[in-house]
Amino acid sequence: MTSQNHSKQREPLIRMVKRDHLPAKKAWLIRIIGLLLALVVCAVLIFSITKLNPLKVYTTMFGGAFGSTRRSWQTIREAMMLLCVSLGLAPAFMMRFWNIGAEGQILVGGVATAGCMIYLGDKLPSILLFAVMLIGSIAAGALWGFLPAFFKARFGTNETLFTLMMNYIAIQLTSYFVAVWEKPYGSNSVGIINSDTNAGWFKPLFGQQYGWNVVIVLVLTFAMYFYLKFSKQGYEIQVVGESENTARYAGINVKHVIIRTMLISGAICGLSGFLAVAGSGHTISVSTAGGRGFTAIIVAWLSKFNSFVMILFAFLLAFLERGASEIASKFNLNDYASEMIEGIILFFVLGSEFFINYKLIFRTKEHAQNETLKEEAHS
Amino acid sequence: MILTQTAETKASAIQMRGITKTFGEVIANNSINLDIRYGEVLSLLGENGSGKTTLMNMLSGIYFPDAGEILVNGEPVIIRSPKDAFDLKIGMIHQHFKLVDVFTAAENITLGSQQKGRYDKKEVARRVREICSKYGFEVNPEQKVYTMTVSQKQTLEIVKVLYGGADILILDEPTAVLTLQETEKLFSVIRNMRADGKAIVIITHKLNEVLAVSDRVSILRHGEYIDTVNTKDATEASLTEMMVGKKIALNITRDDIPNKEKRLSVKHLSVMSPEGVKVLDDINFDLYSGEILGVAGISGCGQKELLESIAGLQKTEAGASILYYDASDAAEKQLIGTNPKQIRNLGIHLSFVPEDRLGMGLIGSMGMTGNMMLKNYADGKSLFLDRKQPKDLAEKIREELEVVTPGIQTPVRRLSGGNVQKVLVGREIAASPAVLLTAYAVRGLDINTSYTIYNLLNEQKKSGVAVVYVGEDLDVLLELCDRILVLCGGAVSGIVDGRTATKEQVGALMIKR
């Protein structure tokens, strides 16, 4: 390249600049615009591929999620599950500990719960049985959280790989227990546990089958909000997440905080395994976690670890999933079509976060600005 | 532009005219002019923070100047990226090497090269050897970087730049990491490259090296261009004067506090870096109440480790002792082996304003309130935070120190550098310290805020606090401090009286080797 080429070069066409701060109102406006744009893009896509009326598709989608009381409750149950896992992930991610092992933590919590139901279902009184199931699931999840935290604190191992690999151990463990508890023989599944006695099943609350799920998760939501925002331990988590050096400077025992926080994180994820088994599925399989451990990461980050905002995003994602599967069956589309819609909407929701954090500066504008600045300087 | 080429003046490689670069409020380079010529070694001399590296980074495409013009071979150019610099045959060897550890020398050399076609190992090795024999380098193309010594890595960086066809080489503090023999070897290579007609710039603050290797010296001070002189006309004394400047009267008050008491006694303090280099070497000194002890030195001479050792944040070598003498009962307390929490539990009021304000002293994402409780959030039995007290303190500091912030809940990261420092110093002083450690307390601050800080430190001194002031501006050190401890290469090269010492005296101690 010759130097003449260089003299022709100008500043880059578009530059990204990190925004200092955007008022909450504007940020929400950007999010809503993002959502609307997603719907428009989806509409174009739906029409051009399937020739269906997009509005009809959207109505069906909504109907799939909230069309009847039963459907609404299923969406609520799904949202509560997601919310519970997100609550578990929040303290870990706030500490900048990349816990992508929620999937495994849910599974081991579920396995512990199912084990208690199978072996103790007819031996213990109901209250005691629930206590053992609860403690078992929490302990199992906490162990799955403790191991990567211990190795990170002690030896500086990479928690991302560690938690990820713990997922595979949990999956293998689950398939082992599925084989042990197989019923009926040869079905390669555990089947509905205690279908005759309903031992260890959540009883309906306020006449609602999933009443307990809602109550437990909402209590946790409040607890996590106050824990992260107002407790000394929550403060420590924030400091460690911000800078380990600052934490050391403040006299915080960083290793201690890492292990403690991951015990909590794993425990809550384990608890969601308890909800999944005792509160809705009444069975255990390798798909009990169903990818929620990963979806919940999106929920936790989008809500910036604010428990109450998490409710909103948990519902959005639960709605998308239920609605998408509904249109797939209603319009005889295959699963990919509905997943595309889900994907496009998520893409735009996540994309709006980019525009909340960054602004784009175009060259022409920048030049004009520079010129005026120069003029001001001269005068 | 007309080049008048005489025997004296070599062909111009780069001309920088009126180059200005600012970072927020800080002016790193103010209208700098610089001339780099082929077949010549130019030293860029200046203290820490004088803007040398910033200036060169605008040639290597890392920064883009706010104003000014750059000419390469007489043609005006715009350098937007390292690739542009590469195309203009400008190569920079950074202080921190940019090599891939698990790659071999040859792989690192070809990394990022724009050559089309197949990667020909043999051809690369042949060309590397050719360059090596031409200039006297020793590089084994097959050696992995992680097995190399620091000096070998540096050699590799230079070869890499030459392999890319650079005619203009910029070396940022090349000797900082080298032993004496390695430095000699580097200089002979530099002389070979000069003989070959390359234009070479070395960024440095070591006067003996300037005199040994360069043809001309350009001096920067506080982001300003001072002068360019021929090395043969310069002496250490004349260069020192240009580098540190004439003594400026700052009119900082300095009271003499009677009845000083010994507060801290540091003995045989040595610290090893994680890489196994001795960064502090047998430090001994006493610190008294009612005094400001200045610590002077080129940056990276152990200042950080010294303060962090006292603050309980640094692992020290065996045999060290840091004794604290309590004012009330004169009880001796050993600080070695403690952490910040244990120091507080011993009842010692030790405040520390670290160099890295947002990375160590404060939590950038939190507001003033959240930052006020950083050190005492755990006080009391409650599981929950007491927000009332820190909130009141935040309001008080905001008012008394005139912190400019939209609100005490605004994340401190969004405040300007001076206000960030006011928050940090305010908190540390509010803890009513017996010992106050400060590192570069006025770095990057404007003149008014700097004086606010000096006044705060003086008030602390008057009330009997033992203050340590690690600084880089010799004028300030000489006007503010009662005594000045000079560090050089991790060792104490002298402790002088701040009232009688001269700038040249301290400057000489800083580079005593």
Coordinates of C-alpha atoms in Angstrom, one line a residue, chain B residues 4-513:
Chain B
T4 CA 17.8 19.8 2.8
Q5 CA 20.1 16.8 3.2
T6 CA 23.5 17.7 4.5
A7 CA 26.1 15.4 6.0
E8 CA 24.7 16.4 9.5
T9 CA 21.0 15.9 8.7
K10 CA 19.8 12.4 7.8
A11 CA 16.7 11.7 5.8
S12 CA 13.5 12.3 7.7
A13 CA 11.5 9.2 8.5
I14 CA 8.7 10.6 10.6
Q15 CA 7.7 14.1 11.5
M16 CA 5.1 14.8 14.1
R17 CA 3.6 18.3 14.2
G18 CA 1.4 19.7 16.9
I19 CA 0.3 16.4 18.1
T20 CA -2.2 16.6 21.0
K21 CA -3.9 13.8 22.8
T22 CA -6.2 14.1 25.8
F23 CA -7.8 11.5 28.0
G24 CA -10.8 13.1 29.6
E25 CA -9.4 16.1 31.5
V26 CA -5.9 14.9 31.4
I27 CA -3.7 16.3 28.6
A28 CA -1.2 13.5 27.8
N29 CA 0.4 15.3 24.9
N30 CA 0.2 18.9 24.2
S31 CA 1.1 20.1 20.7
I32 CA 4.3 17.9 20.4
N33 CA 6.7 18.2 17.6
L34 CA 9.1 15.3 16.9
D35 CA 11.6 14.4 14.2
I36 CA 12.6 10.8 13.6
R37 CA 15.4 10.2 11.0
Y38 CA 16.8 7.2 9.2
G39 CA 20.1 5.9 10.3
E40 CA 19.7 7.5 13.7
V41 CA 18.8 6.6 17.2
L42 CA 16.5 9.0 18.9
S43 CA 15.9 8.9 22.7
L44 CA 12.6 10.0 24.0
L45 CA 13.3 11.1 27.5
G46 CA 10.9 12.0 30.3
E47 CA 9.6 11.1 33.7
N48 CA 6.7 8.8 34.3
G49 CA 3.5 10.1 32.9
S50 CA 5.3 12.7 30.8
G51 CA 3.5 11.3 27.7
K52 CA 6.3 9.3 25.9
T53 CA 4.4 6.1 25.4
T54 CA 1.2 7.9 24.5
L55 CA 3.0 9.8 21.8
M56 CA 4.6 6.7 20.3
N57 CA 1.3 4.8 20.5
M58 CA -0.1 7.3 18.0
L59 CA 2.6 6.2 15.6
S60 CA 1.9 2.5 16.2
G61 CA -1.8 2.9 15.6
I62 CA -3.0 2.3 19.1
Y63 CA -4.3 5.8 19.7
F64 CA -5.6 8.4 17.3
P65 CA -4.4 12.0 17.9
D66 CA -7.0 14.6 18.8
A67 CA -5.1 17.2 16.7
G68 CA -1.9 17.5 14.7
E69 CA -0.2 16.0 11.7
I70 CA 2.0 13.0 11.1
L71 CA 4.3 12.8 8.1
V72 CA 6.0 9.6 7.0
N73 CA 8.7 10.1 4.4
G74 CA 7.5 13.6 3.9
E75 CA 3.9 12.6 3.1
P76 CA 1.0 13.3 5.5
V77 CA -0.6 10.1 6.7
I78 CA -3.4 8.9 8.9
I79 CA -2.7 6.0 11.1
R80 CA -5.9 4.4 12.3
S81 CA -4.8 0.9 13.4
P82 CA -1.7 -1.1 14.0
K83 CA -2.2 -2.5 10.4
D84 CA -1.8 1.0 9.0
A85 CA 1.4 1.4 11.0
F86 CA 2.6 -1.9 9.7
D87 CA 1.9 -0.8 6.1
L88 CA 3.9 2.3 6.7
K89 CA 6.8 0.1 8.0
I90 CA 6.5 1.4 11.6
G91 CA 7.1 -1.3 14.2
M92 CA 6.8 -0.9 18.0
I93 CA 8.2 -3.2 20.6
H94 CA 6.0 -2.7 23.7
Q95 CA 7.0 -2.8 27.3
H96 CA 4.7 -5.8 27.8
F97 CA 5.4 -8.3 25.1
K98 CA 2.6 -9.3 22.8
L99 CA 3.6 -12.9 22.1
V100 CA 1.6 -16.2 22.1
D101 CA 3.3 -18.3 24.8
V102 CA 2.5 -21.7 23.3
F103 CA 3.7 -20.8 19.8
T104 CA 7.2 -21.2 18.5
A105 CA 9.3 -18.2 17.6
A106 CA 8.7 -18.7 13.9
E107 CA 4.9 -19.0 14.4
N108 CA 4.9 -15.8 16.4
I109 CA 6.9 -14.0 13.8
T110 CA 4.4 -15.0 11.0
L111 CA 1.4 -14.4 13.1
G112 CA -0.7 -11.6 11.7
S113 CA 1.4 -11.2 8.6
Q114 CA -0.6 -10.4 5.6
Q115 CA 1.3 -12.7 3.3
K116 CA -0.8 -14.8 0.9
G117 CA -0.2 -18.4 0.1
R118 CA 1.1 -21.4 2.0
Y119 CA 2.8 -21.1 5.3
D120 CA 6.3 -22.3 4.5
K121 CA 8.1 -23.2 7.7
K122 CA 11.5 -23.6 6.0
E123 CA 11.3 -20.3 4.2
V124 CA 10.3 -18.5 7.5
A125 CA 13.2 -20.1 9.3
R126 CA 15.6 -19.1 6.6
R127 CA 14.5 -15.5 6.6
V128 CA 14.6 -15.4 10.4
R129 CA 18.2 -16.7 10.4
E130 CA 19.1 -14.2 7.7
I131 CA 17.8 -11.3 9.8
C132 CA 19.6 -12.7 12.9
S133 CA 23.0 -13.0 11.2
K134 CA 22.6 -9.5 9.7
Y135 CA 22.1 -7.7 13.0
G136 CA 23.6 -10.2 15.4
F137 CA 20.4 -11.6 17.0
E138 CA 20.2 -15.0 18.5
V139 CA 16.8 -16.6 17.9
N140 CA 16.0 -20.3 17.5
P141 CA 12.9 -20.4 15.2
E142 CA 11.7 -23.6 16.7
Q143 CA 11.8 -22.6 20.3
K144 CA 8.5 -22.2 22.2
V145 CA 8.0 -18.8 23.7
Y146 CA 7.1 -20.0 27.2
T147 CA 10.6 -21.5 27.5
M148 CA 12.3 -18.2 26.7
T149 CA 13.9 -15.7 29.0
V150 CA 12.7 -12.1 29.1
S151 CA 15.6 -11.1 27.0
Q152 CA 14.9 -13.7 24.3
K153 CA 11.3 -12.7 24.2
Q154 CA 12.4 -9.1 23.5
T155 CA 14.8 -10.2 20.8
L156 CA 11.9 -12.1 19.2
E157 CA 9.7 -9.1 19.3
I158 CA 12.4 -7.1 17.5
V159 CA 13.0 -9.8 14.9
K160 CA 9.2 -10.0 14.4
V161 CA 9.0 -6.4 13.6
L162 CA 12.0 -6.6 11.3
Y163 CA 10.6 -9.6 9.6
G164 CA 7.5 -7.6 8.8
G165 CA 9.8 -5.2 6.9
A166 CA 9.8 -2.3 9.4
D167 CA 12.2 0.5 8.7
I168 CA 11.2 2.6 11.7
L169 CA 11.4 0.8 15.1
I170 CA 10.1 2.1 18.4
L171 CA 11.3 0.4 21.6
D172 CA 9.4 1.2 24.8
E173 CA 11.6 1.1 27.8
P174 CA 13.6 -1.8 26.3
T175 CA 16.1 -2.1 29.1
A176 CA 13.7 -2.1 32.0
V177 CA 13.6 -5.9 32.1
L178 CA 17.2 -6.6 31.1
T179 CA 20.4 -7.4 33.0
L180 CA 23.5 -5.4 32.3
Q181 CA 25.0 -7.9 29.8
E182 CA 21.7 -8.2 28.0
T183 CA 21.5 -4.4 27.8
E184 CA 24.9 -4.3 26.2
K185 CA 23.9 -6.9 23.7
L186 CA 20.7 -5.0 22.9
F187 CA 22.7 -1.8 22.3
S188 CA 25.1 -3.5 19.9
V189 CA 22.1 -4.8 17.9
I190 CA 20.6 -1.3 17.9
R191 CA 23.9 0.1 16.6
N192 CA 23.8 -2.6 13.8
M193 CA 20.3 -1.6 12.9
R194 CA 21.3 2.1 12.8
A195 CA 24.2 1.3 10.5
D196 CA 21.7 -0.5 8.2
G197 CA 19.8 2.8 7.9
K198 CA 16.8 2.0 10.2
A199 CA 15.2 4.8 12.1
I200 CA 15.1 3.9 15.8
V201 CA 13.4 5.5 18.8
I202 CA 14.0 4.3 22.4
I203 CA 11.7 5.5 25.1
T204 CA 13.6 5.7 28.3
H205 CA 14.2 7.5 31.5
K206 CA 17.7 6.2 32.1
L207 CA 20.2 8.9 31.4
N208 CA 23.3 6.7 31.1
E209 CA 21.6 4.7 28.4
V210 CA 20.6 7.8 26.5
L211 CA 24.1 8.9 26.4
A212 CA 25.5 5.5 25.5
V213 CA 23.3 4.7 22.5
S214 CA 21.5 7.6 21.0
D215 CA 22.4 10.3 18.5
R216 CA 19.7 12.8 19.6
V217 CA 17.5 13.2 22.6
S218 CA 14.0 14.7 22.7
I219 CA 12.7 15.6 26.1
L220 CA 9.0 15.6 27.2
R221 CA 7.8 16.8 30.6
H222 CA 4.2 16.7 31.8
G223 CA 2.9 16.1 28.3
E224 CA 4.8 19.1 27.0
Y225 CA 7.6 19.1 24.4
I226 CA 10.7 20.6 26.0
D227 CA 13.6 20.4 23.5
T228 CA 15.7 18.2 21.3
V229 CA 19.4 18.1 21.7
N230 CA 22.4 16.3 20.1
T231 CA 23.6 13.6 22.5
K232 CA 27.2 14.7 22.1
D233 CA 26.4 18.1 23.4
A234 CA 24.4 16.8 26.4
T235 CA 25.5 15.8 29.9
E236 CA 23.6 13.9 32.6
A237 CA 23.1 17.2 34.5
S238 CA 21.7 19.1 31.5
L239 CA 19.4 16.3 30.7
T240 CA 18.2 15.9 34.3
E241 CA 17.4 19.6 34.4
M242 CA 15.3 19.4 31.2
M243 CA 13.6 16.2 32.4
V244 CA 12.6 17.4 35.8
G245 CA 12.4 21.1 35.1
K246 CA 13.5 24.1 37.2
K247 CA 12.2 24.2 40.7
I248 CA 8.7 25.7 40.7
A249 CA 7.4 27.4 43.8
L250 CA 4.1 25.7 44.7
N251 CA 3.5 27.4 48.1
I252 CA 2.3 24.3 49.8
T253 CA 2.3 24.8 53.6
R254 CA 4.7 22.7 55.6
D255 CA 4.5 23.0 59.4
D256 CA 7.0 21.5 61.7
I257 CA 5.1 19.4 64.2
P258 CA 7.0 19.0 67.6
N259 CA 7.0 15.9 69.8
K260 CA 7.1 13.3 67.0
E261 CA 6.6 9.7 68.2
K262 CA 7.7 6.7 66.4
R263 CA 4.7 5.0 64.9
L264 CA 6.0 2.4 62.5
S265 CA 9.3 0.7 62.2
V266 CA 10.1 -1.3 59.0
K267 CA 13.0 -3.7 59.1
H268 CA 14.5 -6.0 56.6
L269 CA 11.5 -5.9 54.4
S270 CA 12.0 -7.9 51.2
V271 CA 9.3 -9.0 48.6
M272 CA 9.5 -11.3 45.7
S273 CA 7.3 -10.9 42.7
P274 CA 5.4 -13.9 41.4
E275 CA 8.0 -14.2 38.7
G276 CA 10.7 -14.6 41.3
V277 CA 12.3 -11.2 40.9
K278 CA 13.2 -9.2 44.1
V279 CA 10.9 -6.1 44.0
L280 CA 11.8 -5.0 47.5
D281 CA 15.2 -5.5 48.8
D282 CA 15.9 -5.2 52.5
I283 CA 14.0 -2.0 53.3
N284 CA 14.6 -0.3 56.6
F285 CA 13.0 2.9 57.8
D286 CA 11.0 4.5 60.7
L287 CA 7.8 6.5 60.3
Y288 CA 6.8 9.2 62.9
S289 CA 3.6 10.8 63.9
G290 CA 3.1 14.3 62.7
E291 CA 5.2 13.9 59.6
I292 CA 4.7 13.4 55.9
L293 CA 7.3 10.9 54.6
G294 CA 7.6 11.2 50.9
V295 CA 8.5 8.2 48.8
A296 CA 10.2 9.1 45.5
G297 CA 11.4 6.8 42.7
I298 CA 10.9 5.9 39.1
S299 CA 7.6 4.0 38.9
G300 CA 7.8 0.2 39.5
C301 CA 10.7 0.5 41.9
G302 CA 8.7 -1.2 44.7
Q303 CA 6.4 1.6 45.8
K304 CA 3.3 -0.4 45.4
E305 CA 4.8 -3.4 47.2
L306 CA 6.1 -1.3 50.1
L307 CA 2.6 0.2 50.8
E308 CA 0.8 -3.1 50.3
S309 CA 3.2 -4.8 52.7
I310 CA 2.3 -2.4 55.4
A311 CA -1.4 -2.6 54.6
G312 CA -1.3 -6.4 54.9
L313 CA -1.9 -7.1 51.3
Q314 CA 1.5 -8.4 50.2
K315 CA 3.3 -11.6 51.0
T316 CA 6.7 -10.8 52.4
E317 CA 10.0 -12.7 52.6
A318 CA 11.1 -14.3 55.9
G319 CA 12.9 -12.1 58.3
A320 CA 10.9 -8.9 57.7
S321 CA 9.4 -6.9 60.5
I322 CA 6.9 -4.1 60.5
L323 CA 6.2 -2.9 64.0
Y324 CA 3.4 -0.6 64.9
Y325 CA 3.7 1.5 68.1
D326 CA 0.3 2.3 69.6
A327 CA 0.0 6.0 70.6
S328 CA -2.1 5.3 73.8
D329 CA 0.0 2.6 75.4
A330 CA 3.1 2.3 73.2
A331 CA 2.4 -1.4 72.8
E332 CA 4.2 -3.0 69.9
K333 CA 2.2 -4.8 67.3
Q334 CA 3.6 -6.8 64.4
L335 CA 2.0 -6.3 61.1
I336 CA 3.8 -9.0 59.1
G337 CA 1.5 -11.9 58.4
T338 CA -1.7 -10.0 59.0
N339 CA -4.5 -9.2 56.6
P340 CA -6.5 -5.9 56.5
K341 CA -9.2 -7.4 58.7
Q342 CA -6.7 -8.6 61.3
I343 CA -5.0 -5.2 61.3
R344 CA -8.4 -3.6 62.1
N345 CA -9.1 -6.2 64.8
L346 CA -5.8 -5.3 66.4
G347 CA -7.2 -1.8 66.9
I348 CA -4.9 -0.2 64.4
H349 CA -6.3 2.6 62.4
L350 CA -4.5 2.2 59.2
S351 CA -5.8 4.0 56.1
F352 CA -4.6 3.3 52.6
V353 CA -5.3 5.2 49.5
P354 CA -4.1 2.8 46.8
E355 CA -2.8 3.7 43.4
D356 CA -5.5 1.8 41.6
R357 CA -8.5 3.8 42.8
L358 CA -11.4 2.0 41.1
G359 CA -9.6 -1.4 41.0
M360 CA -8.7 -1.6 44.6
G361 CA -9.8 1.3 46.7
L362 CA -13.4 1.6 45.5
I363 CA -16.2 -0.4 43.9
G364 CA -16.9 1.4 40.6
S365 CA -20.4 0.1 40.2
M366 CA -21.6 1.3 43.6
G367 CA -22.5 4.8 44.7
M368 CA -20.8 6.8 47.4
T369 CA -22.8 5.2 50.1
G370 CA -21.9 1.7 49.1
N371 CA -18.2 2.7 49.0
M372 CA -18.3 4.4 52.4
M373 CA -18.9 1.1 54.1
L374 CA -16.3 -0.9 52.2
K375 CA -14.1 -1.3 55.2
N376 CA -16.5 -1.4 58.1
Y377 CA -19.6 -3.0 56.5
A378 CA -19.1 -6.0 58.7
D379 CA -19.2 -4.2 62.0
G380 CA -22.0 -5.2 64.3
K381 CA -23.9 -8.4 64.7
S382 CA -26.7 -7.9 62.3
L383 CA -26.9 -9.9 59.1
F384 CA -28.0 -6.9 57.3
L385 CA -26.1 -3.7 56.3
D386 CA -26.4 -0.5 58.2
R387 CA -27.0 2.0 55.5
K388 CA -27.8 5.0 57.6
Q389 CA -24.2 5.7 58.8
P390 CA -22.5 5.4 55.4
K391 CA -25.2 7.5 53.8
D392 CA -24.6 10.3 56.4
L393 CA -20.9 10.0 55.8
A394 CA -21.3 10.1 52.0
E395 CA -23.4 13.3 52.4
K396 CA -20.8 14.8 54.6
I397 CA -17.9 14.1 52.3
R398 CA -19.9 15.2 49.3
E399 CA -20.5 18.6 51.0
E400 CA -17.1 19.1 52.7
L401 CA -14.9 18.0 49.8
E402 CA -17.2 19.4 47.2
V403 CA -17.6 16.1 45.3
V404 CA -19.3 16.8 42.0
T405 CA -21.8 13.9 41.5
P406 CA -25.4 13.7 40.4
G407 CA -26.2 11.9 43.6
I408 CA -24.6 9.8 46.3
Q409 CA -26.2 6.7 44.7
T410 CA -24.5 7.4 41.3
P411 CA -21.9 4.7 40.6
V412 CA -18.5 6.3 41.4
R413 CA -17.2 5.0 38.1
R414 CA -19.1 7.7 36.4
L415 CA -17.4 10.5 38.4
S416 CA -14.3 12.3 37.1
G417 CA -10.9 11.3 38.3
G418 CA -10.7 14.1 40.8
N419 CA -14.0 13.3 42.4
V420 CA -13.3 9.6 42.6
Q421 CA -10.1 10.5 44.5
K422 CA -12.0 12.8 46.8
V423 CA -14.4 10.0 47.7
L424 CA -11.5 7.6 48.4
V425 CA -9.4 10.0 50.4
G426 CA -12.5 11.3 52.2
R427 CA -13.4 7.8 53.3
E428 CA -9.9 7.0 54.4
I429 CA -9.5 10.2 56.4
A430 CA -12.9 9.8 58.0
A431 CA -11.7 6.5 59.6
S432 CA -9.5 8.8 61.8
P433 CA -6.3 7.0 61.0
A434 CA -3.1 6.8 63.0
V435 CA -1.1 5.9 59.8
L436 CA -2.2 7.1 56.4
L437 CA -0.6 5.6 53.3
T438 CA -1.2 7.3 50.0
A439 CA 0.0 6.2 46.5
Y440 CA 0.1 8.8 43.8
A441 CA -2.7 10.7 45.5
V442 CA -2.8 13.5 43.0
R443 CA -2.1 11.6 39.8
G444 CA -4.3 12.9 37.0
L445 CA -5.9 15.5 39.1
D446 CA -6.3 19.2 38.2
I447 CA -4.4 21.8 40.2
N448 CA -7.3 22.7 42.5
T449 CA -8.1 19.2 43.5
S450 CA -4.4 18.5 44.0
Y451 CA -4.2 21.4 46.5
T452 CA -7.4 20.1 48.3
I453 CA -5.5 16.8 48.7
Y454 CA -2.3 18.5 49.9
N455 CA -4.3 20.4 52.5
L456 CA -6.1 17.3 53.7
L457 CA -2.8 15.5 54.1
N458 CA -1.4 18.5 56.0
E459 CA -4.3 18.6 58.3
Q460 CA -3.8 14.9 59.1
K461 CA -0.2 15.5 59.8
K462 CA -1.1 18.4 62.2
S463 CA -3.4 16.2 64.1
G464 CA -0.6 13.7 64.7
V465 CA -1.1 11.2 61.9
A466 CA 1.9 9.5 60.3
V467 CA 1.5 10.1 56.6
V468 CA 3.3 8.3 53.8
Y469 CA 3.1 10.1 50.4
V470 CA 4.2 8.1 47.4
G471 CA 4.6 10.7 44.6
E472 CA 6.1 11.3 41.2
D473 CA 6.3 15.0 41.1
L474 CA 9.6 16.0 42.7
D475 CA 8.5 19.7 43.2
V476 CA 5.6 18.5 45.2
L477 CA 7.6 16.0 47.2
L478 CA 10.1 18.7 48.1
E479 CA 7.6 21.2 49.2
L480 CA 5.1 18.9 51.0
C481 CA 7.2 16.3 52.7
D482 CA 9.3 16.4 55.9
R483 CA 11.5 13.6 54.8
I484 CA 11.9 11.9 51.5
L485 CA 12.7 8.2 51.1
V486 CA 14.1 7.5 47.7
L487 CA 13.6 4.0 46.2
C488 CA 15.7 2.7 43.3
G489 CA 15.3 -0.8 42.0
G490 CA 13.5 -2.0 45.1
A491 CA 16.1 -0.7 47.5
V492 CA 16.3 2.5 49.6
S493 CA 19.0 4.6 47.9
G494 CA 18.7 7.4 50.5
I495 CA 16.5 9.2 52.9
V496 CA 16.8 13.0 52.7
D497 CA 15.4 16.0 54.5
G498 CA 12.6 17.6 52.5
R499 CA 13.5 21.1 53.7
T500 CA 17.1 21.0 52.6
A501 CA 17.3 18.5 49.7
T502 CA 17.5 19.7 46.1
K503 CA 15.8 18.4 43.1
E504 CA 19.1 17.3 41.5
Q505 CA 20.0 15.4 44.7
V506 CA 16.7 13.4 44.7
G507 CA 16.9 12.9 41.0
A508 CA 20.4 11.5 41.3
L509 CA 19.3 9.1 44.0
M510 CA 16.4 7.9 41.8
I511 CA 18.7 6.7 39.1
K512 CA 21.6 5.6 41.3
R513 CA 22.8 2.2 40.2

